[in-house]
């Protein structure tokens, strides 16, 4: 029997700390449900002390998720531990993850604490966390740049205090694979009570080495890996879940362990996270990129036709790539729609919500004959992003474009329930639309990114637009989907504005940045 490799997903915590990747509570619940369906062992649902919104999201996930352990992050102080313990109270299985920095630079410059004080805080935090749950994880933050002797000392003390998972973070993505493996191996060998805890890795990707470092640690004895869907995370991101899981599974000849993950749920999870956050997946991304299993070169195609193993080390269907099948059409009824949505992980909270989604589906099916799962995902994301309760909404958009001439846009919007009309001119219909909207809202924000992706193939495909706005250091992403990409652009811009003016997520961002 091989060892179990525990998969700890932190998309909803570290992933969400990525600028512009913040998610609403409903979106987090959808991601958590998908992670549970994929059989992720531990879901780090958030950082309850960061804001009321984060607390509520962790609590909501703890209430709904039964098959995975739900984890909350806490700094090593009494208030944070209490908030995490309280938020996790409804969980069927709860873990508190507490951390404190241990590298000389972090202890001196950030914490302004002596090493003795840092050990004292870690021990007190672990003990307090054990009052709430038997499942406590401790992380010496910036372990990759910490002194080995000090790491041994603090980890031994944390295990004695009751921590049963010890996570070794390479917080700034500085280590090299052989060093990181050596570090974990040394810790396991030198700490006398190391056998009482599971050792874990948490690697950031600043040098593009997060997955390699994590795998090196697994080879050295780590049996939990912290990772995120699509490698989402601060700066260059965290180790990518799909790459770790598939590397370990594909190279069972080398690894002494395997995860219990249902890998066929990887591509749906990747798409869900990408559509919610608006962070596109690069086409050549391993496992989940659109080209990951595409063989363009004739010589490869020939080989794959004769024997697929000539060029394929994994099967596309094993990670959830399925040929785009038409699932619904204009004659599909409410039952077929509800069943398909259930299959995709959407549960309607009320008949009114179902009716609204069904009406939007019918509108889409009237204009687009073949509806694929990706269309339904986009439709649901768009319905959630552009709800009538939002502060800003767009009722109507008319644009004109002629070659060689300035484009114009006329927008009818509602701002706090009051109808407003606006006109804009610009270099193309999208520019004119953004200027028209901006003339009403006057956000003064800077457009940092604008992207259009086609959701399925064909010229009648829905366009999915992403817009990133920045104002006073705050970054938000907006999304919109429509058969008409100018309308999708207007929706995405409005969605970003709604997020920019959402004060709760603003305070969350500020707190998150403080750690
Ligand atoms: O990168 C890091 O060190 C973290 C800790 C909170 C584990 O995210
Ligand atoms: Zn991290």
Coordinates of C-alpha atoms and ligand atoms in Angstrom, one line a residue:
X1 CA 0.0 0.0 0.0
X2 CA 1.3 3.4 -0.9
X3 CA 1.1 6.4 1.4
X4 CA -1.7 8.9 0.9
X5 CA -0.7 12.3 -0.4
X6 CA -3.1 14.8 1.2
X7 CA -4.3 17.5 -1.1
X8 CA -4.8 20.9 0.7
X9 CA -6.4 23.4 -1.7
X10 CA -5.9 27.1 -0.8
X11 CA -7.6 28.6 -3.9
X12 CA -10.1 30.3 -1.7
X13 CA -7.5 31.8 0.6
X14 CA -4.1 32.2 -0.9
X15 CA -5.5 32.2 -4.4
X16 CA -8.0 34.8 -3.6
X17 CA -5.3 37.0 -2.2
X18 CA -4.1 37.5 -5.8
X19 CA -4.9 41.1 -6.8
X20 CA -8.2 41.2 -8.6
X21 CA -9.2 37.6 -7.8
X22 CA -11.6 38.3 -5.0
X23 CA -14.8 36.2 -5.1
X24 CA -18.2 36.7 -3.7
X25 CA -19.5 34.3 -1.0
X26 CA -21.7 32.5 -3.6
X27 CA -18.8 32.1 -5.9
X28 CA -16.6 30.7 -3.1
X29 CA -19.4 28.2 -2.2
X30 CA -19.5 27.1 -5.8
X31 CA -15.7 26.6 -5.9
X32 CA -15.8 24.8 -2.5
X33 CA -18.5 22.4 -3.8
X34 CA -16.4 21.7 -6.9
X35 CA -13.3 21.0 -4.7
X36 CA -15.4 18.6 -2.6
X37 CA -16.7 16.9 -5.7
X38 CA -13.0 16.5 -6.8
X39 CA -12.3 14.9 -3.4
X40 CA -9.8 17.5 -2.2
X41 CA -8.9 16.5 1.4
X42 CA -8.7 20.0 2.9
X43 CA -10.3 23.2 1.7
X44 CA -8.7 26.3 3.1
X45 CA -11.8 28.5 2.9
X46 CA -10.4 31.8 3.9
X47 CA -8.9 33.9 6.7
X48 CA -11.8 34.7 9.1
X49 CA -10.1 37.5 11.0
X50 CA -9.5 39.4 7.7
X51 CA -13.0 40.8 7.4
X52 CA -16.6 40.2 8.2
X53 CA -17.0 39.0 4.5
X54 CA -14.2 36.4 5.0
X55 CA -15.6 35.2 8.3
X56 CA -19.1 34.7 6.7
X57 CA -17.7 32.9 3.7
X58 CA -15.7 30.5 5.9
X59 CA -18.8 29.9 8.0
X60 CA -21.0 29.4 5.0
X61 CA -18.6 26.9 3.5
X62 CA -18.2 25.1 6.9
X63 CA -22.0 24.8 7.0
X64 CA -22.3 23.2 3.5
X65 CA -19.2 21.1 3.0
X66 CA -19.3 17.6 4.5
X67 CA -16.8 15.4 2.6
X68 CA -13.7 17.6 2.9
X69 CA -12.2 19.2 6.0
X70 CA -12.7 22.9 6.0
X71 CA -9.8 25.0 7.2
X72 CA -9.5 28.6 8.3
X73 CA -6.2 30.6 8.5
X74 CA -5.2 32.5 11.6
X75 CA -2.2 34.5 12.6
X76 CA -0.7 33.3 15.9
X77 CA -2.7 35.6 18.1
X78 CA -5.7 35.0 20.3
X79 CA -8.2 37.2 18.3
X80 CA -7.4 35.5 15.0
X81 CA -7.6 32.0 16.5
X82 CA -11.0 32.8 18.1
X83 CA -12.4 34.1 14.8
X84 CA -11.2 31.0 13.0
X85 CA -12.6 28.7 15.7
X86 CA -16.0 30.5 15.6
X87 CA -16.3 30.6 11.8
X88 CA -15.5 26.9 11.6
X89 CA -17.9 25.8 14.4
X90 CA -20.5 24.4 12.0
X91 CA -18.0 22.3 10.1
X92 CA -18.3 18.5 10.0
X93 CA -14.5 18.4 10.1
X94 CA -12.6 21.6 10.9
X95 CA -8.9 22.5 10.8
X96 CA -7.3 25.7 12.1
X97 CA -4.1 26.7 10.3
X98 CA -2.0 29.1 12.3
X99 CA 1.2 30.7 11.2
X100 CA 4.0 33.1 12.3
X101 CA 7.1 34.2 10.5
X102 CA 10.4 32.6 11.4
X103 CA 13.0 34.0 9.0
X104 CA 15.4 36.6 10.5
X105 CA 14.3 39.3 8.1
X106 CA 10.6 38.7 8.9
X107 CA 11.1 38.5 12.7
X108 CA 13.3 41.6 12.9
X109 CA 11.7 43.8 10.3
X110 CA 8.0 42.8 10.1
X111 CA 7.2 41.3 13.5
X112 CA 9.8 43.1 15.5
X113 CA 9.9 40.1 17.9
X114 CA 12.7 38.1 19.4
X115 CA 12.9 34.4 18.3
X116 CA 11.9 33.5 21.9
X117 CA 8.7 35.6 21.6
X118 CA 7.9 34.0 18.2
X119 CA 8.2 30.5 19.7
X120 CA 6.0 31.6 22.7
X121 CA 3.3 33.0 20.3
X122 CA 3.4 29.9 18.1
X123 CA 3.0 27.5 21.1
X124 CA 0.2 29.6 22.6
X125 CA -1.7 29.8 19.3
X126 CA -1.5 26.1 18.7
X127 CA -2.7 25.4 22.3
X128 CA -5.6 27.8 21.9
X129 CA -6.5 26.3 18.5
X130 CA -6.7 22.8 20.0
X131 CA -9.5 24.1 22.3
X132 CA -11.6 24.4 19.1
X133 CA -10.5 21.4 17.1
X134 CA -8.2 18.4 17.3
X135 CA -6.9 19.2 13.8
X136 CA -4.3 22.0 14.0
X137 CA -1.7 23.0 11.4
X138 CA 1.2 25.2 12.1
X139 CA 3.3 27.1 9.5
X140 CA 6.6 28.8 10.1
X141 CA 6.2 31.5 7.5
X142 CA 9.1 32.1 5.2
X143 CA 10.6 28.8 6.2
X144 CA 12.6 28.7 3.0
X145 CA 14.7 31.6 4.3
X146 CA 14.7 30.6 8.0
X147 CA 17.6 29.1 10.0
X148 CA 17.4 25.3 10.2
X149 CA 18.2 25.2 14.0
X150 CA 15.5 27.7 14.7
X151 CA 13.0 25.9 12.5
X152 CA 13.7 22.6 14.3
X153 CA 13.2 24.4 17.7
X154 CA 9.9 26.1 16.8
X155 CA 8.4 23.0 15.0
X156 CA 9.3 20.7 17.9
X157 CA 7.6 23.1 20.3
X158 CA 4.5 23.4 18.0
X159 CA 4.1 19.6 17.8
X160 CA 4.5 19.3 21.6
X161 CA 1.7 22.0 21.9
X162 CA -0.6 19.9 19.7
X163 CA 0.0 20.7 16.0
X164 CA -0.6 17.6 13.9
X165 CA 0.3 19.1 10.5
X166 CA 3.5 21.1 10.0
X167 CA 3.5 23.1 6.8
X168 CA 6.8 24.3 5.4
X169 CA 6.1 27.4 3.3
X170 CA 8.5 28.8 0.7
X171 CA 6.6 32.1 1.1
X172 CA 8.7 34.2 -1.4
X173 CA 9.4 31.4 -3.9
X174 CA 13.2 31.6 -3.3
X175 CA 14.4 28.0 -2.8
X176 CA 15.6 25.6 -5.5
X177 CA 14.1 22.1 -5.7
X178 CA 17.1 20.2 -4.3
X179 CA 17.4 22.7 -1.4
X180 CA 13.7 22.5 -0.5
X181 CA 13.7 18.7 -0.6
X182 CA 16.9 18.8 1.6
X183 CA 15.2 21.2 4.0
X184 CA 12.1 18.9 4.5
X185 CA 14.3 15.8 4.8
X186 CA 16.5 17.5 7.4
X187 CA 13.5 18.6 9.5
X188 CA 12.0 15.1 9.4
X189 CA 15.4 13.6 10.4
X190 CA 16.3 16.1 13.1
X191 CA 13.1 16.9 15.0
X192 CA 12.6 14.3 17.6
X193 CA 8.8 14.3 17.6
X194 CA 8.4 14.8 13.8
X195 CA 6.7 11.4 13.5
X196 CA 3.7 12.8 15.4
X197 CA 2.9 15.2 12.6
X198 CA 2.2 15.2 8.8
X199 CA 4.7 17.4 7.0
X200 CA 3.4 19.6 4.3
X201 CA 4.6 22.0 1.6
X202 CA 3.4 25.4 0.5
X203 CA 5.4 26.8 -2.4
X204 CA 5.1 30.1 -4.2
X205 CA 6.0 30.4 -7.9
X206 CA 8.2 33.5 -8.1
X207 CA 11.0 31.6 -9.9
X208 CA 8.5 29.2 -11.6
X209 CA 9.6 26.4 -9.2
X210 CA 6.6 26.0 -7.0
X211 CA 5.5 22.6 -8.4
X212 CA 9.1 21.3 -8.7
X213 CA 9.8 22.4 -5.1
X214 CA 6.6 20.7 -3.8
X215 CA 7.4 17.5 -5.6
X216 CA 11.0 17.5 -4.2
X217 CA 9.5 17.9 -0.7
X218 CA 7.2 14.9 -1.4
X219 CA 10.2 12.8 -2.4
X220 CA 11.8 13.8 0.9
X221 CA 8.8 12.7 3.0
X222 CA 6.2 15.5 2.9
X223 CA 2.7 13.9 2.7
X224 CA 0.5 17.0 2.3
X225 CA 0.8 19.5 -0.6
X226 CA -0.8 23.0 -0.5
X227 CA -1.8 24.2 -3.9
X228 CA -4.4 26.1 -5.9
X229 CA -6.4 25.5 -9.0
X230 CA -4.6 26.9 -12.1
X231 CA -1.8 27.9 -9.7
X232 CA -3.7 31.0 -8.7
X233 CA -2.1 33.0 -5.9
X234 CA -0.2 36.1 -4.9
X235 CA 2.4 37.5 -7.3
X236 CA 3.4 34.5 -9.6
X237 CA 1.0 32.3 -7.8
X238 CA 1.1 29.0 -5.7
X239 CA 1.9 25.5 -6.8
X240 CA -0.7 24.3 -9.2
X241 CA -3.0 21.5 -7.9
X242 CA -3.5 19.9 -11.4
X243 CA 0.2 19.7 -12.1
X244 CA 1.1 18.2 -8.7
X245 CA -1.7 15.7 -8.8
X246 CA -1.0 14.5 -12.3
X247 CA 2.8 14.5 -11.9
X248 CA 2.4 12.2 -8.9
X249 CA -0.2 10.0 -10.6
X250 CA 1.6 9.8 -14.0
X251 CA 4.9 9.0 -12.3
X252 CA 3.8 6.3 -9.9
X253 CA 7.0 4.5 -10.8
X254 CA 8.8 7.2 -8.8
X255 CA 6.5 8.5 -6.1
X256 CA 5.8 6.4 -2.9
X257 CA 2.4 8.0 -2.5
X258 CA -0.7 9.1 -4.4
X259 CA -3.7 11.4 -3.8
X260 CA -7.3 10.2 -3.7
X261 CA -8.4 13.0 -6.1
X262 CA -11.0 12.4 -8.8
X263 CA -8.8 13.8 -11.6
X264 CA -11.8 13.9 -14.0
X265 CA -13.0 17.0 -12.1
X266 CA -9.8 18.9 -12.8
X267 CA -10.8 20.6 -16.0
X268 CA -14.2 21.6 -14.7
X269 CA -12.6 23.1 -11.6
X270 CA -10.1 25.0 -13.7
X271 CA -12.8 26.5 -15.9
X272 CA -14.9 27.4 -12.9
X273 CA -12.1 29.2 -11.2
X274 CA -11.1 30.9 -14.4
X275 CA -14.6 32.1 -15.2
X276 CA -15.2 33.3 -11.6
X277 CA -11.9 35.2 -11.2
X278 CA -11.6 36.2 -14.9
X279 CA -8.0 35.0 -14.9
X280 CA -7.6 33.2 -18.2
X281 CA -5.7 29.9 -18.4
X282 CA -2.7 30.2 -20.8
X283 CA -3.2 27.9 -23.8
X284 CA 0.0 26.0 -23.2
X285 CA -0.6 25.5 -19.5
X286 CA 0.1 21.9 -18.4
X287 CA -3.0 19.7 -17.9
X288 CA -5.7 22.5 -18.2
X289 CA -4.5 24.7 -21.1
X290 CA -6.5 24.5 -24.3
X291 CA -3.4 23.1 -26.1
X292 CA -2.3 20.7 -23.4
X293 CA -3.5 17.7 -25.4
X294 CA -3.6 19.2 -28.9
X295 CA -1.3 17.7 -31.5
X296 CA -0.7 20.1 -34.3
X297 CA 2.4 18.8 -35.9
X298 CA 1.8 16.2 -38.6
X299 CA 4.4 13.8 -37.2
X300 CA 2.8 13.9 -33.8
X301 CA -0.7 13.4 -35.1
X302 CA 0.5 10.4 -37.2
X303 CA 2.2 8.9 -34.1
X304 CA -0.9 9.5 -31.9
X305 CA -3.2 7.9 -34.5
X306 CA -1.0 4.8 -34.6
X307 CA -0.5 4.5 -30.9
X308 CA -1.5 7.3 -28.6
X309 CA 1.3 6.6 -26.1
X310 CA 3.9 7.7 -28.7
X311 CA 3.3 11.3 -27.7
X312 CA 0.7 11.3 -24.9
X313 CA 1.7 10.5 -21.3
X314 CA -1.8 11.1 -20.0
X315 CA -5.3 10.8 -21.4
X316 CA -7.2 14.0 -21.9
X317 CA -10.4 12.4 -20.6
X318 CA -8.7 11.3 -17.4
X319 CA -8.3 15.0 -16.4
X320 CA -11.8 15.9 -17.5
X321 CA -11.4 17.0 -21.1
X322 CA -14.6 15.9 -22.9
X323 CA -15.5 16.7 -26.4
X324 CA -17.7 19.8 -26.4
X325 CA -21.2 18.2 -26.6
X326 CA -24.4 20.0 -27.4
X327 CA -26.3 19.6 -24.2
X328 CA -29.4 21.7 -24.6
X329 CA -31.2 23.7 -27.3
X330 CA -34.1 26.0 -27.9
X331 CA -36.7 23.2 -27.3
X332 CA -35.2 22.1 -24.0
X333 CA -37.6 22.5 -21.1
X334 CA -37.2 23.6 -17.5
X335 CA -36.5 20.1 -16.2
X336 CA -33.8 19.4 -18.7
X337 CA -32.3 22.8 -17.8
X338 CA -32.5 22.3 -14.1
X339 CA -31.0 18.8 -14.3
X340 CA -28.1 19.9 -16.5
X341 CA -27.4 22.8 -14.1
X342 CA -27.4 20.4 -11.2
X343 CA -24.9 18.3 -13.0
X344 CA -22.7 21.4 -13.4
X345 CA -22.9 22.1 -9.7
X346 CA -25.5 24.9 -9.7
X347 CA -28.3 24.8 -7.1
X348 CA -31.0 27.4 -7.3
X349 CA -31.9 28.9 -4.0
X350 CA -35.5 29.8 -5.0
X351 CA -38.0 29.4 -7.8
X352 CA -37.4 33.1 -8.7
X353 CA -33.7 32.4 -9.2
X354 CA -34.4 29.4 -11.3
X355 CA -37.0 31.4 -13.4
X356 CA -34.5 34.1 -14.0
X357 CA -31.8 31.8 -15.1
X358 CA -34.2 29.8 -17.3
X359 CA -35.4 33.0 -19.0
X360 CA -31.8 34.0 -19.8
X361 CA -31.2 30.5 -21.1
X362 CA -34.2 30.7 -23.4
X363 CA -33.0 34.1 -24.7
X364 CA -29.6 32.6 -25.4
X365 CA -31.1 29.5 -27.1
X366 CA -33.3 31.7 -29.3
X367 CA -30.1 33.2 -30.8
X368 CA -27.7 30.4 -30.5
X369 CA -28.9 27.0 -31.6
X370 CA -26.4 24.7 -29.9
X371 CA -25.9 25.2 -26.2
X372 CA -22.8 23.6 -24.6
X373 CA -21.9 23.2 -20.9
X374 CA -19.5 26.1 -21.3
X375 CA -22.3 28.4 -22.5
X376 CA -24.3 27.4 -19.4
X377 CA -21.4 28.1 -17.1
X378 CA -20.9 31.6 -18.7
X379 CA -24.6 32.3 -18.5
X380 CA -24.7 31.6 -14.8
X381 CA -21.5 33.6 -14.1
X382 CA -23.0 36.5 -16.1
X383 CA -26.4 36.3 -14.3
X384 CA -24.6 36.4 -10.9
X385 CA -22.2 39.2 -12.0
X386 CA -24.9 41.4 -13.4
X387 CA -27.7 41.1 -10.8
X388 CA -30.5 43.6 -10.6
X389 CA -29.6 44.3 -7.0
X390 CA -26.2 45.7 -8.0
X391 CA -25.6 49.4 -7.6
X392 CA -24.9 49.9 -11.3
X393 CA -26.7 48.0 -14.1
X394 CA -27.0 48.4 -17.9
X395 CA -30.4 48.3 -19.4
X396 CA -29.6 49.0 -23.0
X397 CA -26.7 49.7 -25.2
X398 CA -26.5 51.1 -28.8
X399 CA -23.3 51.6 -30.7
X400 CA -22.3 52.7 -34.1
X401 CA -19.1 51.9 -35.9
X402 CA -18.0 52.8 -39.4
X403 CA -14.6 52.3 -40.8
X404 CA -12.5 55.4 -40.6
X405 CA -14.9 57.2 -38.3
X406 CA -15.2 57.7 -34.5
X407 CA -17.6 55.2 -32.9
X408 CA -20.4 56.3 -30.6
X409 CA -22.3 54.6 -27.8
X410 CA -25.5 55.4 -26.1
X411 CA -26.1 53.6 -22.8
X412 CA -29.2 53.4 -20.6
X413 CA -28.1 52.5 -17.1
X414 CA -29.5 52.5 -13.5
X415 CA -27.4 53.9 -10.7
X416 CA -28.9 53.1 -7.3
X417 CA -32.2 52.5 -8.9
X418 CA -32.2 55.8 -10.8
X419 CA -32.3 55.7 -14.7
X420 CA -29.5 57.6 -16.5
X421 CA -28.7 58.0 -20.1
X422 CA -25.1 58.6 -21.4
X423 CA -23.3 59.1 -24.6
X424 CA -19.7 58.4 -25.4
X425 CA -17.4 58.6 -28.4
X426 CA -14.2 56.6 -28.8
X427 CA -11.8 54.6 -30.9
X428 CA -14.1 51.7 -31.6
X429 CA -17.4 50.6 -30.0
X430 CA -15.8 49.2 -26.8
X431 CA -13.9 52.4 -26.1
X432 CA -17.1 54.5 -26.8
X433 CA -19.1 52.3 -24.4
X434 CA -16.6 52.5 -21.6
X435 CA -16.4 56.3 -22.0
X436 CA -20.2 56.5 -21.9
X437 CA -20.5 54.5 -18.7
X438 CA -17.6 56.4 -17.1
X439 CA -19.3 59.7 -17.9
X440 CA -22.1 58.6 -15.6
X441 CA -20.1 56.9 -12.8
X442 CA -17.0 59.0 -12.9
X443 CA -15.0 56.4 -11.1
X444 CA -11.7 57.8 -12.2
X445 CA -10.3 54.3 -12.4
X446 CA -7.6 53.1 -14.7
X447 CA -8.3 50.3 -17.2
X448 CA -5.4 47.8 -16.6
X449 CA -6.5 44.9 -18.7
X450 CA -9.2 44.1 -21.3
X451 CA -9.6 40.6 -22.7
X452 CA -12.1 38.8 -24.9
X453 CA -12.3 35.0 -25.2
X454 CA -14.7 33.0 -27.2
X455 CA -16.5 30.5 -24.9
X456 CA -17.1 27.9 -27.6
X457 CA -16.2 27.7 -31.3
X458 CA -18.0 29.4 -34.2
X459 CA -18.9 32.9 -35.0
X460 CA -22.1 32.7 -33.0
X461 CA -20.2 31.8 -29.9
X462 CA -20.6 33.9 -26.8
X463 CA -17.8 36.2 -26.0
X464 CA -16.5 36.4 -22.5
X465 CA -14.9 39.7 -21.6
X466 CA -12.6 40.5 -18.7
X467 CA -11.9 44.0 -17.5
X468 CA -9.5 44.9 -14.8
X469 CA -9.8 48.4 -13.1
X470 CA -7.4 50.0 -10.7
X471 CA -8.2 52.9 -8.4
X472 CA -6.0 54.1 -5.5
X473 CA -4.1 50.8 -5.4
X474 CA -7.2 48.7 -5.4
X475 CA -7.6 46.3 -8.2
X476 CA -10.9 44.6 -9.3
X477 CA -11.8 42.3 -12.1
X478 CA -15.2 42.4 -13.9
X479 CA -16.7 39.9 -16.3
X480 CA -19.5 39.8 -18.8
X481 CA -20.7 37.3 -21.4
X482 CA -22.9 37.9 -24.4
X483 CA -23.3 36.8 -28.0
X484 CA -22.3 40.4 -28.8
X485 CA -18.8 41.2 -27.5
X486 CA -19.5 45.0 -27.2
X487 CA -22.5 44.2 -24.9
X488 CA -20.3 41.7 -23.0
X489 CA -17.7 44.5 -22.7
X490 CA -20.2 46.9 -21.2
X491 CA -21.4 44.3 -18.8
X492 CA -17.8 43.5 -17.7
X493 CA -17.1 47.2 -17.1
X494 CA -20.2 47.6 -15.0
X495 CA -19.4 44.4 -13.1
X496 CA -15.9 45.8 -12.3
X497 CA -17.4 49.1 -11.2
X498 CA -19.9 47.3 -8.8
X499 CA -16.9 45.5 -7.2
X500 CA -14.9 48.8 -7.0
X501 CA -17.7 50.4 -5.0
X502 CA -18.3 47.3 -2.8
X503 CA -17.0 48.5 0.5
X504 CA -16.9 45.1 2.2
X505 CA -14.6 43.6 -0.3
X506 CA -12.5 46.8 -0.1
X507 CA -11.9 46.4 3.6
X508 CA -11.2 42.7 3.0
X509 CA -8.5 43.6 0.5
X510 CA -6.8 46.0 2.9
X511 CA -6.8 43.5 5.7
X512 CA -5.5 40.7 3.5
X513 CA -2.7 43.0 2.4
X514 CA -1.7 43.5 6.0
X515 CA -0.5 39.9 6.5
Ligands
LIG1 O1 3.0 31.8 1.8 C1 2.8 31.7 3.0 O2 3.8 31.6 3.8 C2 1.5 31.5 3.5 C3 1.3 31.1 4.9 C4 0.2 31.8 5.5 C5 1.2 29.6 5.0 O3 0.5 31.7 2.7
LIG2 ZN1 1.2 31.5 0.6

